[in-house]
Amino acid sequence: MIFLSWSSVLNYDINHKGATAKPAFDVEQDQELSKTGFSVNNARVLVGSGLETFEKGKSALQNWRHFNLNWAFVDPKTPIQSGIKFCVCTKQIFPWILMPLEILFVDESRDTNNNKASFSFGSGTLQGHLLAGEERFSITMDNNEDVWYEILSFSKPANILSHVGYPYVRFSQKKFANESTTAMKKHLSA
């Protein structure tokens, strides 16, 4: 489900575009995000070790395995490329809700000794999404060869429905982080 015909724009201040490309600590300490009403969420879990686990984790992100949930999904054929518009489909209180996003950046790096590696991508919410903000998914291998999966986001309500239901929205974000990290651990241990 790639929506190439969408002409929607980001539904949050362009000055915050790409903020999730920064390290999590910097995003969590960003006073401008806080002043403008955004909440920052961060979940980071150890999912294994070694280059093989990192490569499998990278492939999982590229194929949207982290969204392989009963109540939320992204079409696994959606390419991970800057500028691609896509939809998160989620079943909450209502029937399926479609939330449009755009991939803002894709970043991959390795050190020369291959001891450290990182793959991440971040997406921003478009007009029509219940929330305003960004989310980054990353898989990293540190210099100890431990492999980490991380979700980093900042968001705030984008319309009256999400504003009224914001406590439920926050609960759903935490539920997603928990279930997504569980899905990644399960996939990488298989």
PDB file of N, CA and C in Angstrom, residues 5 14 17 20-21 33 45 47 52 59 63 75 80 83 87 91 93 95 97 105 113 137 145 158 174 182-183 188:
ATOM      1  N   SER A   5       0.159   8.971  -4.871  1.00  0.00           N
ATOM      2  CA  SER A   5      -0.617  10.127  -5.294  1.00  0.00           C
ATOM      3  C   SER A   5      -0.884  11.107  -4.162  1.00  0.00           C
ATOM      4  N   ILE A  14       7.800  22.400  10.507  1.00  0.00           N
ATOM      5  CA  ILE A  14       8.924  21.973   9.669  1.00  0.00           C
ATOM      6  C   ILE A  14      10.264  22.106  10.396  1.00  0.00           C
ATOM      7  N   LYS A  17      11.385  18.825  11.640  1.00  0.00           N
ATOM      8  CA  LYS A  17      11.573  17.748  10.663  1.00  0.00           C
ATOM      9  C   LYS A  17      12.965  17.147  10.809  1.00  0.00           C
ATOM     10  N   THR A  20      14.321  13.204  14.893  1.00  0.00           N
ATOM     11  CA  THR A  20      14.612  11.859  15.396  1.00  0.00           C
ATOM     12  C   THR A  20      15.872  11.259  14.782  1.00  0.00           C
ATOM     13  N   ALA A  21      16.502  11.960  13.855  1.00  0.00           N
ATOM     14  CA  ALA A  21      17.791  11.494  13.328  1.00  0.00           C
ATOM     15  C   ALA A  21      18.905  11.719  14.344  1.00  0.00           C
ATOM     16  N   LEU A  33      10.976  20.940  21.640  1.00  0.00           N
ATOM     17  CA  LEU A  33       9.916  19.937  21.499  1.00  0.00           C
ATOM     18  C   LEU A  33       8.979  19.997  22.695  1.00  0.00           C
ATOM     19  N   VAL A  45      15.933  -2.062  23.464  1.00  0.00           N
ATOM     20  CA  VAL A  45      16.111  -3.390  24.043  1.00  0.00           C
ATOM     21  C   VAL A  45      17.243  -4.139  23.342  1.00  0.00           C
ATOM     22  N   VAL A  47      18.598  -7.255  21.640  1.00  0.00           N
ATOM     23  CA  VAL A  47      17.933  -8.315  20.886  1.00  0.00           C
ATOM     24  C   VAL A  47      18.878  -9.445  20.483  1.00  0.00           C
ATOM     25  N   GLU A  52      25.644 -11.269  12.337  1.00  0.00           N
ATOM     26  CA  GLU A  52      24.517 -11.996  11.742  1.00  0.00           C
ATOM     27  C   GLU A  52      23.190 -11.500  12.322  1.00  0.00           C
ATOM     28  N   SER A  59      17.323  -6.457   8.047  1.00  0.00           N
ATOM     29  CA  SER A  59      16.366  -7.011   7.089  1.00  0.00           C
ATOM     30  C   SER A  59      14.944  -6.975   7.658  1.00  0.00           C
ATOM     31  N   ASN A  63      11.699  -4.936   6.066  1.00  0.00           N
ATOM     32  CA  ASN A  63      10.496  -5.675   5.674  1.00  0.00           C
ATOM     33  C   ASN A  63       9.351  -5.487   6.662  1.00  0.00           C
ATOM     34  N   ASP A  75       2.176  -2.429   5.002  1.00  0.00           N
ATOM     35  CA  ASP A  75       2.400  -3.333   3.882  1.00  0.00           C
ATOM     36  C   ASP A  75       3.895  -3.649   3.802  1.00  0.00           C
ATOM     37  N   ILE A  80      11.793   1.048   2.085  1.00  0.00           N
ATOM     38  CA  ILE A  80      12.351   1.983   3.069  1.00  0.00           C
ATOM     39  C   ILE A  80      13.271   2.934   2.301  1.00  0.00           C
ATOM     40  N   GLY A  83      11.267   9.869   1.249  1.00  0.00           N
ATOM     41  CA  GLY A  83      10.232  10.392   0.369  1.00  0.00           C
ATOM     42  C   GLY A  83       9.065   9.460   0.128  1.00  0.00           C
ATOM     43  N   CYS A  87       1.259   4.028   4.842  1.00  0.00           N
ATOM     44  CA  CYS A  87       0.183   4.091   5.811  1.00  0.00           C
ATOM     45  C   CYS A  87       0.373   3.020   6.879  1.00  0.00           C
ATOM     46  N   LYS A  91      -5.966  -1.159  14.236  1.00  0.00           N
ATOM     47  CA  LYS A  91      -7.326  -1.423  14.708  1.00  0.00           C
ATOM     48  C   LYS A  91      -7.360  -1.085  16.190  1.00  0.00           C
ATOM     49  N   ILE A  93     -10.277   1.208  18.880  1.00  0.00           N
ATOM     50  CA  ILE A  93     -11.676   1.153  19.294  1.00  0.00           C
ATOM     51  C   ILE A  93     -12.574   1.068  18.071  1.00  0.00           C
ATOM     52  N   PRO A  95     -13.120   0.497  13.785  1.00  0.00           N
ATOM     53  CA  PRO A  95     -12.507  -0.415  12.813  1.00  0.00           C
ATOM     54  C   PRO A  95     -11.153   0.139  12.381  1.00  0.00           C
ATOM     55  N   ILE A  97      -8.042   2.023  11.230  1.00  0.00           N
ATOM     56  CA  ILE A  97      -7.722   3.434  11.033  1.00  0.00           C
ATOM     57  C   ILE A  97      -6.441   3.490  10.205  1.00  0.00           C
ATOM     58  N   PHE A 105      14.064  10.037   6.432  1.00  0.00           N
ATOM     59  CA  PHE A 105      15.494   9.752   6.293  1.00  0.00           C
ATOM     60  C   PHE A 105      15.746   8.266   6.485  1.00  0.00           C
ATOM     61  N   ASN A 113      36.336  -1.365  11.007  1.00  0.00           N
ATOM     62  CA  ASN A 113      36.628  -2.707  11.522  1.00  0.00           C
ATOM     63  C   ASN A 113      35.395  -3.594  11.561  1.00  0.00           C
ATOM     64  N   PHE A 137      12.993   4.114  13.854  1.00  0.00           N
ATOM     65  CA  PHE A 137      13.272   2.725  14.201  1.00  0.00           C
ATOM     66  C   PHE A 137      14.727   2.466  13.860  1.00  0.00           C
ATOM     67  N   GLU A 145      29.639  -5.794  20.175  1.00  0.00           N
ATOM     68  CA  GLU A 145      28.849  -6.631  19.273  1.00  0.00           C
ATOM     69  C   GLU A 145      27.470  -6.961  19.822  1.00  0.00           C
ATOM     70  N   ALA A 158      -3.085  15.595  17.049  1.00  0.00           N
ATOM     71  CA  ALA A 158      -3.198  16.397  15.831  1.00  0.00           C
ATOM     72  C   ALA A 158      -4.631  16.842  15.557  1.00  0.00           C
ATOM     73  N   LYS A 174       2.738   3.019  24.175  1.00  0.00           N
ATOM     74  CA  LYS A 174       3.529   2.131  25.038  1.00  0.00           C
ATOM     75  C   LYS A 174       3.279   0.665  24.677  1.00  0.00           C
ATOM     76  N   THR A 182       8.978  -6.986  21.369  1.00  0.00           N
ATOM     77  CA  THR A 182       8.767  -8.430  21.519  1.00  0.00           C
ATOM     78  C   THR A 182       8.795  -9.120  20.157  1.00  0.00           C
ATOM     79  N   ALA A 183       8.148  -8.518  19.158  1.00  0.00           N
ATOM     80  CA  ALA A 183       8.138  -9.093  17.805  1.00  0.00           C
ATOM     81  C   ALA A 183       9.549  -9.169  17.234  1.00  0.00           C
ATOM     82  N   LEU A 188      14.263 -12.326  15.729  1.00  0.00           N
ATOM     83  CA  LEU A 188      15.719 -12.483  15.719  1.00  0.00           C
ATOM     84  C   LEU A 188      16.190 -13.739  16.438  1.00  0.00           C
TER      85      LEU A 188
END
